[in-house]
mmCIF file of C-alpha atoms in Angstrom:
data_model
loop_
_atom_site.group_PDB
_atom_site.id
_atom_site.type_symbol
_atom_site.label_atom_id
_atom_site.label_comp_id
_atom_site.label_asym_id
_atom_site.label_seq_id
_atom_site.Cartn_x
_atom_site.Cartn_y
_atom_site.Cartn_z
ATOM 1 C CA MET F 1 0.000 0.000 0.000
ATOM 2 C CA GLN F 2 1.327 3.422 -0.910
ATOM 3 C CA PHE F 3 0.288 6.401 1.184
ATOM 4 C CA LEU F 4 2.660 9.120 0.114
ATOM 5 C CA PHE F 5 1.373 12.577 0.887
ATOM 6 C CA MET F 6 2.350 15.484 -1.327
ATOM 7 C CA ASP F 7 3.436 17.489 1.720
ATOM 8 C CA PHE F 8 5.779 14.770 3.006
ATOM 9 C CA GLU F 9 9.249 16.065 3.687
ATOM 10 C CA LEU F 10 11.823 14.006 5.541
ATOM 11 C CA SER F 11 12.984 15.681 8.733
ATOM 12 C CA GLU F 12 16.403 17.247 8.287
ATOM 13 C CA ARG F 13 17.590 15.663 11.528
ATOM 14 C CA LEU F 14 16.551 12.178 10.377
ATOM 15 C CA ALA F 15 18.069 12.717 6.925
ATOM 16 C CA LYS F 16 21.419 13.836 8.347
ATOM 17 C CA GLY F 17 21.708 10.831 10.657
ATOM 18 C CA GLY F 18 22.297 8.120 8.107
ATOM 19 C CA PHE F 19 21.746 6.646 4.680
ATOM 20 C CA ASP F 20 18.518 6.820 2.704
ATOM 21 C CA PHE F 21 17.658 3.365 1.354
ATOM 22 C CA GLY F 22 14.670 4.721 -0.540
ATOM 23 C CA SER F 23 10.916 4.743 -0.350
ATOM 24 C CA TYR F 24 9.040 1.448 -0.194
ATOM 25 C CA GLN F 25 5.309 0.963 0.152
ATOM 26 C CA GLY F 26 4.861 4.484 1.475
ATOM 27 C CA CYS F 27 7.713 4.385 3.990
ATOM 28 C CA ARG F 28 11.177 5.890 3.801
ATOM 29 C CA VAL F 29 13.836 3.489 5.088
ATOM 30 C CA LEU F 30 17.029 4.865 6.601
ATOM 31 C CA LEU F 31 20.133 3.158 7.982
ATOM 32 C CA LYS F 32 21.617 5.106 10.903
ATOM 33 C CA ASN F 33 25.320 5.768 10.462
ATOM 34 C CA ASN F 34 26.444 3.881 13.552
ATOM 35 C CA ALA F 35 28.089 0.541 12.823
ATOM 36 C CA HIS F 36 27.834 -0.521 16.479
ATOM 37 C CA TYR F 37 24.227 -1.535 15.772
ATOM 38 C CA PRO F 38 22.178 -2.506 12.724
ATOM 39 C CA TRP F 39 19.877 0.464 13.303
ATOM 40 C CA PHE F 40 17.152 1.305 10.837
ATOM 41 C CA VAL F 41 14.565 4.067 10.890
ATOM 42 C CA ILE F 42 11.211 3.670 9.153
ATOM 43 C CA VAL F 43 9.442 6.945 8.316
ATOM 44 C CA PRO F 44 5.870 6.630 7.030
ATOM 45 C CA GLU F 45 5.457 9.162 4.219
ATOM 46 C CA VAL F 46 2.463 10.948 5.663
ATOM 47 C CA GLY F 47 1.536 14.547 6.379
ATOM 48 C CA GLU F 48 3.136 16.460 9.225
ATOM 49 C CA ASN F 49 -0.095 16.286 11.238
ATOM 50 C CA VAL F 50 0.442 12.510 11.645
ATOM 51 C CA GLU F 51 2.772 12.143 14.651
ATOM 52 C CA GLU F 52 1.574 8.918 16.284
ATOM 53 C CA LEU F 53 1.055 5.369 15.030
ATOM 54 C CA THR F 54 -2.568 5.664 16.128
ATOM 55 C CA ASP F 55 -2.995 8.575 13.671
ATOM 56 C CA LEU F 56 -2.491 6.154 10.760
ATOM 57 C CA SER F 57 -5.383 4.364 9.111
ATOM 58 C CA VAL F 58 -5.618 0.633 9.781
ATOM 59 C CA ASP F 59 -4.236 -0.115 6.291
ATOM 60 C CA GLN F 60 -1.339 2.303 6.763
ATOM 61 C CA TYR F 61 -0.589 0.843 10.193
ATOM 62 C CA ASP F 62 -0.610 -2.699 8.793
ATOM 63 C CA SER F 63 1.763 -1.694 5.998
ATOM 64 C CA VAL F 64 4.212 -0.109 8.462
ATOM 65 C CA MET F 65 4.070 -3.110 10.806
ATOM 66 C CA ASN F 66 4.667 -5.537 7.911
ATOM 67 C CA LEU F 67 7.831 -3.605 7.098
ATOM 68 C CA VAL F 68 8.866 -3.584 10.779
ATOM 69 C CA HIS F 69 8.413 -7.356 10.932
ATOM 70 C CA SER F 70 10.374 -8.037 7.756
ATOM 71 C CA LEU F 71 13.141 -5.654 8.779
ATOM 72 C CA SER F 72 13.360 -7.276 12.227
ATOM 73 C CA VAL F 73 13.732 -10.736 10.676
ATOM 74 C CA PHE F 74 16.375 -9.343 8.307
ATOM 75 C CA ILE F 75 18.343 -7.881 11.223
ATOM 76 C CA LYS F 76 18.232 -11.130 13.196
ATOM 77 C CA GLU F 77 19.239 -13.309 10.259
ATOM 78 C CA ASN F 78 21.803 -11.096 8.522
ATOM 79 C CA PHE F 79 23.529 -9.758 11.613
ATOM 80 C CA ASN F 80 23.192 -12.990 13.613
ATOM 81 C CA LEU F 81 21.386 -11.311 16.507
ATOM 82 C CA LYS F 82 18.687 -12.579 18.843
ATOM 83 C CA LYS F 83 17.292 -9.259 20.060
ATOM 84 C CA VAL F 84 15.636 -6.438 18.109
ATOM 85 C CA ASN F 85 14.411 -3.282 19.846
ATOM 86 C CA LEU F 86 11.568 -1.215 18.438
ATOM 87 C CA GLY F 87 11.094 2.402 19.481
ATOM 88 C CA CYS F 88 8.635 5.081 18.479
ATOM 89 C CA VAL F 89 9.207 7.980 20.845
ATOM 90 C CA GLY F 90 8.837 11.242 18.881
ATOM 91 C CA ILE F 91 10.088 13.589 21.595
ATOM 92 C CA VAL F 92 13.105 15.185 19.853
ATOM 93 C CA VAL F 93 11.884 14.643 16.269
ATOM 94 C CA LYS F 94 8.110 15.045 16.007
ATOM 95 C CA GLN F 95 7.865 13.414 12.574
ATOM 96 C CA LEU F 96 6.426 9.907 12.894
ATOM 97 C CA HIS F 97 9.289 7.406 12.707
ATOM 98 C CA LEU F 98 10.173 4.028 14.160
ATOM 99 C CA HIS F 99 13.608 2.822 15.231
ATOM 100 C CA VAL F 100 14.320 -0.853 14.539
ATOM 101 C CA VAL F 101 17.621 -1.780 16.179
ATOM 102 C CA GLY F 102 19.513 -5.052 16.422
ATOM 103 C CA ARG F 103 21.088 -5.585 19.851
ATOM 104 C CA HIS F 104 23.401 -8.014 21.604
ATOM 105 C CA GLU F 105 24.781 -8.342 25.097
ATOM 106 C CA GLY F 106 28.010 -6.428 25.178
ATOM 107 C CA ASP F 107 27.120 -3.812 22.566
ATOM 108 C CA PRO F 108 28.233 -0.313 23.661
ATOM 109 C CA ALA F 109 24.797 0.673 24.991
ATOM 110 C CA TRP F 110 23.810 -2.666 26.570
ATOM 111 C CA PRO F 111 21.519 -2.913 28.477
ATOM 112 C CA GLY F 112 20.455 0.722 27.992
ATOM 113 C CA VAL F 113 18.896 2.370 24.972
ATOM 114 C CA VAL F 114 21.008 3.087 21.894
ATOM 115 C CA TRP F 115 19.957 6.722 21.535
ATOM 116 C CA GLY F 116 21.344 7.371 25.024
ATOM 117 C CA SER F 117 24.793 6.086 24.077
ATOM 118 C CA SER F 118 27.590 8.390 22.956
ATOM 119 C CA GLU F 119 29.453 5.511 21.269
ATOM 120 C CA LYS F 120 29.587 6.043 17.518
ATOM 121 C CA SER F 121 31.321 4.206 14.684
ATOM 122 C CA ALA F 122 30.691 5.265 11.095
ATOM 123 C CA TYR F 123 30.012 2.732 8.363
ATOM 124 C CA SER F 124 32.336 2.583 5.381
ATOM 125 C CA GLU F 125 30.788 3.145 1.953
ATOM 126 C CA LEU F 126 31.397 -0.524 1.140
ATOM 127 C CA GLU F 127 29.591 -1.651 4.309
ATOM 128 C CA VAL F 128 26.571 0.510 3.467
ATOM 129 C CA GLU F 129 26.446 -0.844 -0.089
ATOM 130 C CA GLY F 130 26.585 -4.415 1.229
ATOM 131 C CA ILE F 131 23.808 -3.842 3.778
ATOM 132 C CA LYS F 132 21.607 -2.124 1.200
ATOM 133 C CA SER F 133 22.129 -4.918 -1.306
ATOM 134 C CA LYS F 134 21.131 -7.542 1.277
ATOM 135 C CA PHE F 135 18.219 -5.380 2.413
ATOM 136 C CA VAL F 136 16.842 -5.160 -1.132
ATOM 137 C CA ALA F 137 17.386 -8.869 -1.809
ATOM 138 C CA ASN F 138 16.018 -10.174 1.493
ATOM 139 C CA VAL F 139 13.496 -7.693 2.804
ATOM 140 C CA LEU F 140 12.013 -5.892 -0.140
ATOM 141 C CA MET F 141 11.883 -8.662 -2.693
ATOM 142 C CA GLY F 142 10.353 -11.011 -0.134
ATOM 143 C CA LEU F 143 7.942 -8.488 1.318
ATOM 144 C CA PHE F 144 6.762 -6.592 -1.726
ATOM 145 C CA GLY F 145 7.903 -8.440 -4.828
ATOM 146 C CA GLU F 146 7.945 -5.331 -6.983
ATOM 147 C CA ILE F 147 10.049 -2.492 -5.617
ATOM 148 C CA THR F 148 9.505 1.208 -6.192
ATOM 149 C CA SER F 149 12.497 3.131 -4.937
ATOM 150 C CA THR F 150 12.812 6.905 -4.859
ATOM 151 C CA SER F 151 16.465 6.746 -3.864
ATOM 152 C CA ASN F 152 19.386 7.053 -6.238
ATOM 153 C CA GLN F 153 21.787 5.527 -3.743
#
């Protein structure tokens, strides 16, 4: 299901924090630039008045949750992790977005939350290309079949 709104504009703060993997089924998918964690951000492409998951229609909500599920499975399988955290806080950035983060005991933020950790490690360009390639092959092809990407990356 596509639910792109004409007034959708990705928050500058979200855009600056990582790599844009494109737009899929009405959601922008970002990879945070912190190699300590496989940390993705899903941003439903809706109007700025939609700040909470409960503001979405049932169909929109289902579409977002299907992507969250597929992305969580991808993180567990491709990064060999057993724990995936899901967060939808919206305090600092009001734009509706969900954090989907792979975790393991001993990661720099364990057992706390990743956004409270000052530990950062940037991905190399090659690492990002590899993750995106696996993401497209495993998540998008399996979830949606046909892919419509708005990203040139």
